[in-house]
Short mmCIF file of C-alpha atoms and ligand atoms in Angstrom, two decimals:
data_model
loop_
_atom_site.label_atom_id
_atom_site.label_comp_id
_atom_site.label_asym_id
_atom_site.label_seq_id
_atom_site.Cartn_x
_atom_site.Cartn_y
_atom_site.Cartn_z
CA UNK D 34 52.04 -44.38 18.59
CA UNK D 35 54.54 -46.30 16.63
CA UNK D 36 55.84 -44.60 13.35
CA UNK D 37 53.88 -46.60 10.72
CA UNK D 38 50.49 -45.48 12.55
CA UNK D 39 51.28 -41.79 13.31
CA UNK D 40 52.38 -41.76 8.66
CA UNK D 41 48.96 -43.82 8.02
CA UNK D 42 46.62 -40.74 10.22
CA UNK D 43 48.38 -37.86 8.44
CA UNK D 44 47.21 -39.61 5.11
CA UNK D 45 43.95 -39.56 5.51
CA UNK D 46 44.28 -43.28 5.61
CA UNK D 47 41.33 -43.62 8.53
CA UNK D 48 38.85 -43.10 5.71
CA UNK D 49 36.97 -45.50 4.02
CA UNK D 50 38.10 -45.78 0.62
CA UNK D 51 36.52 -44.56 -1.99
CA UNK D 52 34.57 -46.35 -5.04
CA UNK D 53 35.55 -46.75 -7.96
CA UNK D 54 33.43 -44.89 -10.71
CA UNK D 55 31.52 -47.41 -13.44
CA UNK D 56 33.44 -48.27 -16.54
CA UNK D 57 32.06 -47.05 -19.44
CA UNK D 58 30.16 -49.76 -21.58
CA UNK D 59 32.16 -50.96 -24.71
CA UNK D 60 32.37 -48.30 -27.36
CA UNK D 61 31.32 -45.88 -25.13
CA UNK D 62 33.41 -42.47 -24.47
CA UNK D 63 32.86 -40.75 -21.06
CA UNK D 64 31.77 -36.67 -21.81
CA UNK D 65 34.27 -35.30 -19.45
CA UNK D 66 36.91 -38.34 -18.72
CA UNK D 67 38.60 -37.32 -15.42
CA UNK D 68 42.62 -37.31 -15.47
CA UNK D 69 43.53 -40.50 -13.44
CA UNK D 70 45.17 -38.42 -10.51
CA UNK D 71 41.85 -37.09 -9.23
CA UNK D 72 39.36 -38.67 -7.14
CA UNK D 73 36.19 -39.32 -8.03
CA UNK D 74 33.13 -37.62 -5.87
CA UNK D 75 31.56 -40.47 -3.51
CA UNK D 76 28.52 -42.52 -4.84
CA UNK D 77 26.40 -40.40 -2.11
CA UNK D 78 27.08 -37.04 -4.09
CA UNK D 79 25.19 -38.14 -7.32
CA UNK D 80 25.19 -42.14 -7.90
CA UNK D 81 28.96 -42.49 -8.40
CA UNK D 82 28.08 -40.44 -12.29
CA UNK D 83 30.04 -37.74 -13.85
CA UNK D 84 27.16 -34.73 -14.36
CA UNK D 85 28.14 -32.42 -17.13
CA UNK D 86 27.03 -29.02 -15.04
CA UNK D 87 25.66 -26.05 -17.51
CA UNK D 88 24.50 -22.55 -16.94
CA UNK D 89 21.70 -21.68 -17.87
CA UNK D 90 20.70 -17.92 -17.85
CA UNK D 91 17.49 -16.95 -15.73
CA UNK D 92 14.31 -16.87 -16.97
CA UNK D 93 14.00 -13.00 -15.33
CA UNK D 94 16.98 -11.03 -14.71
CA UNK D 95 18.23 -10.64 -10.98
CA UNK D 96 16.80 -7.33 -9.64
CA UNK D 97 18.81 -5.29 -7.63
CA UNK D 98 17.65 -3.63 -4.40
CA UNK D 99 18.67 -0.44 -4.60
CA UNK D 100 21.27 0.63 -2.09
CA UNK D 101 19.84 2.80 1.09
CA UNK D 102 20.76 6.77 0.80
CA UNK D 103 22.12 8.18 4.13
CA UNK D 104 21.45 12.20 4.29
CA UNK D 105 22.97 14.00 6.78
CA UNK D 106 24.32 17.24 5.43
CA UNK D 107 22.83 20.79 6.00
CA UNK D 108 21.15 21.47 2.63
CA UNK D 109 18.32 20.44 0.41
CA UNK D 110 18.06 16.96 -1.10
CA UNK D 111 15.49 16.20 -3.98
CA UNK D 112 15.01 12.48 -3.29
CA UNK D 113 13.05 12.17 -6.19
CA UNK D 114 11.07 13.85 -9.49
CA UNK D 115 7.51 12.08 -10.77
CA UNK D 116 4.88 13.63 -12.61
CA UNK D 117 3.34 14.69 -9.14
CA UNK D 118 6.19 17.05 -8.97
CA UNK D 119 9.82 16.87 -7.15
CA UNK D 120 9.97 15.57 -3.53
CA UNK D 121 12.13 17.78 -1.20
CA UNK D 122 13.74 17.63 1.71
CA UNK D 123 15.60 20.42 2.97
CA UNK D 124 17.78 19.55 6.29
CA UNK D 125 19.18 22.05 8.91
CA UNK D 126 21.68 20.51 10.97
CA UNK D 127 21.99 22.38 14.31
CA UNK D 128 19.16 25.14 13.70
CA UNK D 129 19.04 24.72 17.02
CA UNK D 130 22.31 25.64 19.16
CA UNK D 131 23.12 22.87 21.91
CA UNK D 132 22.96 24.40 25.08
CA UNK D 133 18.99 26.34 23.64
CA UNK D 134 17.88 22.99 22.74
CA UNK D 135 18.67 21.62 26.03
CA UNK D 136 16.94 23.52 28.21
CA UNK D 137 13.90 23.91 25.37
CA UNK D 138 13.83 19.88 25.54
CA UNK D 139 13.22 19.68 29.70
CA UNK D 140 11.13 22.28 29.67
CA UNK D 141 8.98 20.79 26.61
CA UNK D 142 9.22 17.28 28.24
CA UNK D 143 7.89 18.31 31.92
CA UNK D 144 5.15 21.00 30.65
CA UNK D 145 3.49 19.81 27.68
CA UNK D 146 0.09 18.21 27.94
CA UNK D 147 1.62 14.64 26.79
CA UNK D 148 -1.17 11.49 26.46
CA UNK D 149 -0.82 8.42 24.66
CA UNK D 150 -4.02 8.45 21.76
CA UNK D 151 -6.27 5.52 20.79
CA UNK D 152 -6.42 4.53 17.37
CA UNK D 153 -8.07 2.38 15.08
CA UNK D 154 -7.14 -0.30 12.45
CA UNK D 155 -9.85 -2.49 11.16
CA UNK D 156 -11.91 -2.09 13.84
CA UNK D 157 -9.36 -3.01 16.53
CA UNK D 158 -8.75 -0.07 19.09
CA UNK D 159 -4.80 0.39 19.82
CA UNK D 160 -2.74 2.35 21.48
CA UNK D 161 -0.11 4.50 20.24
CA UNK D 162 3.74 3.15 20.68
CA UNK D 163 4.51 6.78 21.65
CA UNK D 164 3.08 9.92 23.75
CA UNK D 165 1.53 13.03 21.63
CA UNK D 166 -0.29 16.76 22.18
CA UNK D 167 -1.83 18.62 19.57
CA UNK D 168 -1.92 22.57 19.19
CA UNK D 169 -4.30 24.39 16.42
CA UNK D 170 -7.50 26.14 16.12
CA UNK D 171 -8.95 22.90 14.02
CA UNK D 172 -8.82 19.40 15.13
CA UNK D 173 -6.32 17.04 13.91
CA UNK D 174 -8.06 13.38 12.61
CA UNK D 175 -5.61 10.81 11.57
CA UNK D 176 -6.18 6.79 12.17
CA UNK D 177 -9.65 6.92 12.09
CA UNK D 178 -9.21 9.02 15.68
CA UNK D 179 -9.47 12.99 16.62
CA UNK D 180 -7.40 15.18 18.41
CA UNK D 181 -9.49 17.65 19.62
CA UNK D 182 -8.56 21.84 18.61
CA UNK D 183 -6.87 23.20 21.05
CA UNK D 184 -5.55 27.08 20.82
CA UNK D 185 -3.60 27.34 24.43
CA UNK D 186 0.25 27.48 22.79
CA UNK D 187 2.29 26.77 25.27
CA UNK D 188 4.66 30.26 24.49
CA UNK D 189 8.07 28.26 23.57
CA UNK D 190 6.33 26.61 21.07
CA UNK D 191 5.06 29.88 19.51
CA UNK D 192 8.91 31.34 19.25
CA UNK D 193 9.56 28.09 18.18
CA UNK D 194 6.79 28.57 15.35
CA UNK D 195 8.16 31.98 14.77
CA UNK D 196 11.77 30.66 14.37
CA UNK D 197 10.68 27.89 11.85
CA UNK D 198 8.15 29.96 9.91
CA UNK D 199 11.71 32.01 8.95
CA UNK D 200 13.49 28.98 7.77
CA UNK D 201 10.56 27.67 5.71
CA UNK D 202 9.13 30.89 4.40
CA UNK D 203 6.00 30.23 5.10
CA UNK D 204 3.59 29.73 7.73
CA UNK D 205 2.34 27.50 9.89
CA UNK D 206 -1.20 27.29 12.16
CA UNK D 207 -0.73 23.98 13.88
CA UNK D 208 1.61 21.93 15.68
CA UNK D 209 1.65 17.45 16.17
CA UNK D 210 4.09 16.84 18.82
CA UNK D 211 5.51 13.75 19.03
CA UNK D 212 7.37 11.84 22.34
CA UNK D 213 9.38 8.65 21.91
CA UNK D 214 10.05 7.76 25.40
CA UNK D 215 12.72 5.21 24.54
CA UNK D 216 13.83 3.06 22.29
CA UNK D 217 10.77 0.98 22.13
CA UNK D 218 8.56 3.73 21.17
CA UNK D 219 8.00 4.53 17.13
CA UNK D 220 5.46 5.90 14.56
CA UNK D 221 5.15 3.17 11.73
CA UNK D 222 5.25 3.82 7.40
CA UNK D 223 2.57 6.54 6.57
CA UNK D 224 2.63 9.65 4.35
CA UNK D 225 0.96 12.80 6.08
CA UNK D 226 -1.57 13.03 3.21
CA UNK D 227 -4.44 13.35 5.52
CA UNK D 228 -7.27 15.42 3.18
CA UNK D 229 -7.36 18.48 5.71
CA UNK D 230 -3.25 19.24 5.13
CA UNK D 231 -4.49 20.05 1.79
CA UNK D 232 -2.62 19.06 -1.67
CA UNK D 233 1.78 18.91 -1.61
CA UNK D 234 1.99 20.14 2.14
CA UNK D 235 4.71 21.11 3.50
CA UNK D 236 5.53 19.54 6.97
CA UNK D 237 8.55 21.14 9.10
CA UNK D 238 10.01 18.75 11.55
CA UNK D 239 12.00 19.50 14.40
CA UNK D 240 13.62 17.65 16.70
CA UNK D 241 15.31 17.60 20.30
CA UNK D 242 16.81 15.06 22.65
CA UNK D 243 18.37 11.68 21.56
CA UNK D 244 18.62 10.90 17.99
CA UNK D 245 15.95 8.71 16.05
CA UNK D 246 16.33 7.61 12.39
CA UNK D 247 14.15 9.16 10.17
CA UNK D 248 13.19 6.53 6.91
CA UNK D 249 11.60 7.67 4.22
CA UNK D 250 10.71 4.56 1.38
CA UNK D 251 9.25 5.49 -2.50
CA UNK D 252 5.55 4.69 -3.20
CA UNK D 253 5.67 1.37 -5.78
CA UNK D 254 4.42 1.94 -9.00
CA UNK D 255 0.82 0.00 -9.93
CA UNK D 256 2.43 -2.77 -11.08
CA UNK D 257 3.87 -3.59 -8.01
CA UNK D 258 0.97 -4.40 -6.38
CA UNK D 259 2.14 -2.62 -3.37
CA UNK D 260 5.23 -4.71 -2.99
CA UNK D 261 8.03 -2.02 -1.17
CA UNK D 262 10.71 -4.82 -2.07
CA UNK D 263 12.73 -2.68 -4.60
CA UNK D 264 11.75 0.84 -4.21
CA UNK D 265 14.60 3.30 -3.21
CA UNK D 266 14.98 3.88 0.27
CA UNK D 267 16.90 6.98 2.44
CA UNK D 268 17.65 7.16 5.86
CA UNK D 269 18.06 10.81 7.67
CA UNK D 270 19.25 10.80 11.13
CA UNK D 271 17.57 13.31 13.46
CA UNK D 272 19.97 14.49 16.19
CA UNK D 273 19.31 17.02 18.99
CA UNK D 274 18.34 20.64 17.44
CA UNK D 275 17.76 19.26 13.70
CA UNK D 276 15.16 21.20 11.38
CA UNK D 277 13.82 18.58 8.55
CA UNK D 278 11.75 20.26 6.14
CA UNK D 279 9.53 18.14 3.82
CA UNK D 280 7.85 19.65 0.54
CA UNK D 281 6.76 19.14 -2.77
CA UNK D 282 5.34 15.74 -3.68
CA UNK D 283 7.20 13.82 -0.64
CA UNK D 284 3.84 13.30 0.59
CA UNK D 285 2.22 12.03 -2.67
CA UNK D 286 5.33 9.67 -3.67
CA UNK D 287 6.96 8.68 -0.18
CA UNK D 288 5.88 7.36 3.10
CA UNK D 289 7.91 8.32 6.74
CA UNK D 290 8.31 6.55 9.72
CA UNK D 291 10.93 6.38 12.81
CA UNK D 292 11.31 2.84 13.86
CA UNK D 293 11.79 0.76 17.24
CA UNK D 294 15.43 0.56 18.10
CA UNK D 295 17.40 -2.72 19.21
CA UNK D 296 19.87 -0.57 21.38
CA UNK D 297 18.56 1.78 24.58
CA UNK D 298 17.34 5.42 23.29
CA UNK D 299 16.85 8.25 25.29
CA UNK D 300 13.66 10.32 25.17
CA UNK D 301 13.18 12.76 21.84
CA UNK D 302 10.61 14.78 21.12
CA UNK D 303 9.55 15.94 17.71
CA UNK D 304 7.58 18.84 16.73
CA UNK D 305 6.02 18.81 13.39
CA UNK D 306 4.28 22.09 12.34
CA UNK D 307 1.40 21.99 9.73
CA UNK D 308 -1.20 24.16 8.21
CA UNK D 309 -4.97 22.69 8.41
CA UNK D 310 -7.78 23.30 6.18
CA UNK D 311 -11.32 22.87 6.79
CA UNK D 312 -12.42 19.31 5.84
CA UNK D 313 -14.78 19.47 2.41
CA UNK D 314 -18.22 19.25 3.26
CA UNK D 315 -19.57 16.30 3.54
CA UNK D 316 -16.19 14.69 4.14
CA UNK D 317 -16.34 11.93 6.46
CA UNK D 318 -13.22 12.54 9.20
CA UNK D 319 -10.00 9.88 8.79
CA UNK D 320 -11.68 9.07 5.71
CA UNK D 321 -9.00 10.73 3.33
CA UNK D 322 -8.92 9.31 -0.53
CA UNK D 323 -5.35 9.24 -0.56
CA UNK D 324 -4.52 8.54 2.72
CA UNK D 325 -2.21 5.90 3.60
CA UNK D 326 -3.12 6.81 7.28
CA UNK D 327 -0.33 6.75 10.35
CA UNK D 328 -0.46 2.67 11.11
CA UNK D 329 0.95 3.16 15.09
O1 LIG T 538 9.24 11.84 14.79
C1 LIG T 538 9.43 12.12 13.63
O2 LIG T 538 10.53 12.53 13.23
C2 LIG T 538 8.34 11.89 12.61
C3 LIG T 538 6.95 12.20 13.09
C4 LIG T 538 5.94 11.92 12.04
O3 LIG T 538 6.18 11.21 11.09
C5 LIG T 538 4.60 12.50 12.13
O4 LIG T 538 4.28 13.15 13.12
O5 LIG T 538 3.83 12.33 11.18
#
């Protein structure tokens, strides 16, 4: 390439030039005359006119999302306070010692009665993304579908009952146990408000074998009209041996759920222990008022 060519391609000088912006009519000044040095934007960008460019403030202010809170330190975290009361949840990081919850999890995983339930939605029968067994002298009715009573405690889970009874302070008469084979399996956004746990339960959670992230999200307000997009969120890892407590109005205000992972999960089971009430007479089962019920 001879010298002149190799200067002209370093210059930009391949390009078509560029044209030449209007003159101004006679008598006319341009709004925002240009200093002579700088090039014009092409025709294509606007019809070859200067635009005088203005801000203008929005009409609504920009909402913010509020940032997600991570919790994952022993202790109890009031997530929020409404006029239903303040939601709670009190996390126990290793109630569980390693090597305990090891052998509890095999021998939990090859012994308990584990079935995957029907449930309903609209009509539709479906199946459950996950496996479950349920332990209590009352049945258990959530999704518009019945787990039938069933008082033969297998006997880990009742020193397991005993052990979590001390944490909590209180007791506990039934048991939802919950198997997420892999990473695939989940239980979707619900609140356990079901009419038989009676008002502000108090659900204690534990869990064993690979760990699942627990998400809790706020209930909108009314005006919302059920839109979740700005409510506060708070994400709890659950690792091997974990006790998650959940009281006060956490049922009332906030809605649960552990997800489907992208990345390969081992199996985890969950134990959740509850206390059940006689339905009201009358009271047609899965039909709670406030129930936002379990939607997988
Ligand atoms: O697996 C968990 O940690 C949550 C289970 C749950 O939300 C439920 O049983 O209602």
């Amino acid at each position: 390439m001879s010298d002149k060519r190799q200067r002209a391609r370093v210059q930009g000088s391949w390009a078509k030039p560029l044209p030449k912006p209007p003159k101004p009519a006679a008598g006319v000044v341009p709004r925002n005359p240009q200093p002579q040095s700088v090039n014009p934007p092409p025709a294509s960008w606007g019809g070859g006119l200067q635009r005088a460019f203005e801000f203008h403030q929005p009409a609504k202010p920009i909402r913010e999302i509020p940032p997600e809170k991570l919790i994952e330190q022993t202790g109890d975290h009031d997530i929020s306070c409404g006029p239903s009361g303040v939601s709670r949840l009190r996390l126990i990081c290793g109630f569980l010692a390693t090597e305990e919850a090891d052998w509890m999890f095999s021998k939990l995983l090859s012994e308990l009665p584990w079935s995957q339930k029907t449930n309903y939605r609209q009509g539709e029968a479906y199946e459950e993304p996950r496996l479950t067994c349920w332990f209590g002298e009352l049945p258990y009715t959530y999704s518009r579908s019945t787990m039938a009573a069933n008082s033969q405690w297998h006997p880990l889970l009742l020193t397991l009952r005993g052990a979590v009874e001390g944490a909590c302070g209180q007791s506990f008469d039934s048991l939802l146990c919950n198997l997420y084979r892999d990473c695939k399996d989940s239980i979707g956004w619900h609140s356990d408000d079901e009419a038989s746990l009676g008002p502000a339960p108090t659900i204690a959670s534990l869990s064993l074998g690979d760990t699942r992230v627990f998400s809790l999200r706020k209930k909108p307000p009314p005006e919302e009209n059920g839109d979740y997009t700005y409510v506060p969120r708070v994400r709890v890892p659950l690792s091997h041996g974990t006790l998650l407590i959940m009281e006060g109005a956490t049922q009332d205000d906030w809605q649960h759920q552990v997800a489907k992972e992208y990345h390969d999960r081992g199996p985890r089971i969950n134990l959740t222990f509850r206390t059940i009430y006689p339905e009201p007479r009358g009271h047609r089962p899965g039909s709670s008022l406030r129930s936002t019920a379990k939607q997988s």
